[in-house]
XYZ file of C-alpha atoms in Angstrom:
231
model
C 12.935 -15.472 35.393
C 16.438 -13.803 34.911
C 16.160 -12.931 31.167
C 12.808 -11.108 31.734
C 13.317 -7.061 31.382
C 10.461 -4.598 30.717
C 10.133 -3.175 27.212
C 11.797 0.232 27.990
C 14.899 -1.424 29.634
C 15.285 -3.898 26.979
C 16.355 -0.557 24.644
C 19.575 -0.400 26.498
C 20.958 -3.258 24.092
C 20.203 -1.158 21.008
C 22.363 1.793 19.901
C 21.907 4.667 17.589
C 23.453 3.213 14.232
C 22.790 -0.366 14.930
C 21.308 -2.975 12.523
C 18.253 -4.617 13.707
C 16.792 -7.937 12.609
C 12.942 -7.374 13.243
C 10.512 -10.487 12.575
C 7.358 -10.269 11.016
C 5.461 -10.432 7.690
C 3.277 -7.473 7.210
C 2.203 -7.096 11.049
C 2.174 -10.859 11.466
C 4.895 -12.014 14.054
C 6.101 -8.594 14.414
C 7.394 -7.310 18.002
C 4.909 -4.076 18.085
C 5.528 -3.227 21.788
C 9.327 -2.995 21.384
C 8.872 -1.032 18.269
C 6.620 1.419 20.119
C 9.668 1.613 22.604
C 12.050 2.150 19.905
C 9.806 5.282 18.635
C 9.635 6.850 21.858
C 13.470 6.390 22.511
C 16.287 8.555 21.320
C 17.728 5.737 18.967
C 18.186 6.899 15.516
C 20.321 5.810 12.494
C 18.984 2.757 12.362
C 19.185 -0.044 9.311
C 16.554 -2.279 9.817
C 16.481 -5.770 8.011
C 12.940 -7.115 7.627
C 10.366 -8.689 5.240
C 8.713 -5.276 5.349
C 8.243 -1.985 6.886
C 4.663 -2.720 8.583
C 1.715 -0.615 7.314
C 1.140 3.063 7.317
C 1.357 3.984 11.056
C 1.877 0.428 12.487
C 4.713 -1.799 13.374
C 8.119 -0.599 11.544
C 5.689 2.137 9.873
C 5.853 4.380 13.034
C 9.601 3.866 13.447
C 9.945 5.401 9.748
C 7.724 8.286 10.327
C 9.250 9.290 13.754
C 12.552 9.542 11.428
C 14.608 6.557 13.147
C 15.521 4.565 10.157
C 18.544 5.078 7.610
C 18.118 2.007 5.802
C 15.606 -0.805 5.141
C 16.794 -4.156 3.596
C 14.031 -6.672 2.928
C 11.374 -7.889 0.477
C 8.015 -5.864 -0.091
C 7.902 -2.606 0.788
C 4.944 -1.558 -1.412
C 2.585 -2.324 1.584
C 3.352 0.961 3.293
C 3.234 4.102 0.932
C 5.307 6.062 3.705
C 8.137 3.805 3.075
C 7.861 4.294 -1.047
C 7.719 8.249 -0.396
C 10.505 8.266 1.805
C 12.449 6.567 -0.762
C 11.221 8.739 -3.554
C 12.494 11.573 -1.590
C 15.959 10.379 -0.577
C 15.018 10.089 2.810
C 15.315 6.266 3.114
C 17.727 3.850 1.597
C 16.186 0.796 0.379
C 17.976 -2.471 -0.608
C 15.420 -5.044 -2.022
C 16.268 -8.822 -1.360
C 14.059 -11.566 -2.759
C 12.081 -13.425 -0.234
C 13.837 -16.549 -0.312
C 17.030 -15.292 -0.477
C 16.384 -13.033 2.648
C 15.398 -16.122 4.888
C 18.469 -18.158 3.363
C 20.522 -15.119 4.109
C 19.895 -14.492 7.345
C 19.842 -18.582 7.911
C 23.587 -18.492 6.687
C 24.420 -15.605 9.027
C 23.152 -17.596 12.110
C 24.756 -20.883 10.685
C 28.487 -19.265 10.418
C 28.274 -19.816 6.438
C 29.573 -16.775 4.760
C 26.729 -16.505 1.912
C 25.555 -18.766 -0.922
C 24.876 -18.891 -4.630
C 21.326 -18.578 -5.848
C 19.737 -18.285 -9.553
C 17.402 -15.824 -8.079
C 17.951 -12.001 -9.219
C 20.411 -13.275 -12.016
C 20.480 -11.353 -14.928
C 18.430 -8.365 -13.319
C 19.320 -5.150 -11.646
C 19.558 -7.114 -8.403
C 22.708 -8.872 -9.621
C 24.397 -5.544 -9.982
C 27.769 -5.275 -8.550
C 27.507 -9.168 -7.201
C 29.908 -11.846 -7.958
C 28.100 -14.115 -10.773
C 29.182 -17.650 -11.298
C 28.194 -20.173 -13.823
C 27.532 -23.596 -12.531
C 25.921 -26.448 -14.792
C 25.502 -23.961 -17.806
C 23.626 -21.654 -15.654
C 24.220 -18.417 -13.970
C 24.096 -17.899 -10.198
C 25.148 -14.736 -8.163
C 26.478 -14.836 -4.646
C 24.572 -13.594 -1.960
C 26.322 -12.761 1.357
C 24.953 -13.688 4.882
C 23.326 -11.112 6.741
C 23.694 -10.529 10.680
C 22.275 -8.046 12.775
C 23.466 -6.340 15.970
C 20.337 -7.016 17.764
C 17.225 -9.094 16.618
C 13.979 -8.206 18.289
C 11.465 -10.797 17.287
C 7.821 -12.175 18.550
C 6.978 -15.590 19.865
C 3.560 -16.650 21.292
C 5.098 -18.122 24.522
C 8.453 -18.453 26.324
C 8.913 -20.682 29.279
C 11.087 -19.415 31.944
C 14.467 -20.858 30.505
C 13.820 -18.724 27.529
C 12.375 -21.540 25.215
C 10.210 -20.173 22.519
C 7.305 -21.350 20.459
C 5.302 -19.540 17.740
C 1.680 -18.673 16.770
C 1.591 -20.621 13.245
C 2.542 -18.556 10.480
C 3.404 -15.526 12.838
C 6.576 -17.735 12.850
C 7.614 -16.671 9.812
C 11.274 -14.950 9.963
C 11.450 -14.822 13.894
C 13.608 -18.340 14.442
C 16.385 -17.643 11.578
C 16.449 -14.174 12.876
C 17.186 -15.509 16.443
C 20.233 -17.262 15.318
C 21.865 -14.230 13.485
C 22.320 -11.438 16.029
C 24.770 -10.685 18.847
C 21.694 -9.804 21.413
C 18.410 -11.460 20.770
C 15.366 -10.107 22.771
C 11.998 -11.939 22.101
C 8.573 -10.212 22.624
C 6.126 -12.981 23.904
C 2.293 -12.820 24.977
C 2.901 -15.406 27.900
C 5.519 -16.896 29.817
C 5.181 -20.284 31.422
C 7.046 -22.484 33.567
C 10.064 -24.517 32.420
C 8.554 -28.216 31.280
C 5.335 -26.881 29.969
C 6.416 -27.283 26.477
C 7.434 -30.698 25.015
C 10.832 -30.662 24.250
C 9.272 -31.340 19.849
C 7.355 -28.084 20.282
C 10.218 -25.873 20.984
C 11.379 -24.059 18.084
C 13.921 -21.585 19.208
C 16.059 -23.111 22.061
C 16.655 -20.789 25.301
C 20.470 -20.909 24.041
C 19.644 -17.907 21.428
C 17.377 -15.926 23.472
C 18.926 -13.108 25.529
C 15.979 -11.425 26.761
C 12.309 -11.546 27.089
C 9.733 -8.929 27.328
C 5.867 -9.083 27.486
C 3.598 -8.091 24.571
C 1.495 -5.269 25.519
C -0.925 -5.480 22.859
C -4.263 -7.522 23.332
C -5.827 -9.509 19.916
C -8.954 -8.668 18.887
C -10.804 -10.417 15.815
C -7.084 -12.212 14.903
C -5.145 -8.944 14.685
C -3.295 -7.119 17.638
C -4.758 -3.839 18.830
C -3.114 -1.610 21.225
C -4.109 -2.120 24.905
C -5.933 0.271 27.150
C -3.280 2.552 28.505
C -0.650 1.964 26.395
C 0.975 5.294 24.638
């Protein structure tokens, strides 16, 4: 498989200062192996666009504690007290985006749409500094499309071409993020032969996927835990 890389080699496509789209909702659908490699690397000053920053000491929470993040854009950061503490101390810039707005802004980024008007957030602090427009007597605010330099996403399986399928709700933001970055690196549990998926099963076509790495975590009790021998 030409697209397959080991996790450490995949980091050559990420530079300090990059904006990363990172899949996941909590820890579900999060590329944990690639995040671990980022923690060990010299990459820093990163902007992460993700629903949240993992949990304390887990997922993107590790990247935060390692001092790699400059800014986080997402919807739900209170699951990680370290993120709240870092923000309150001025160590992390946070931009809150309503969850549906986040998903749609990323979708627009991948679809070549500059942005969209939404009622969500109108009349609140989230609307400050944003264009406002009255449509049919109601106030809307303009939300710009979101794109990233690199997307690191998590899927259940890839075939040898790079087509992806996902595991139930672990699908979350991953498919739209795969369309909205210059480079897309997918972390998967398994690689199967091309043709193993029925066409209607494929969620992310291989044309969106640049590289694939194998997840180094194992699942126990419905959650991924670190595998034996992993640092």
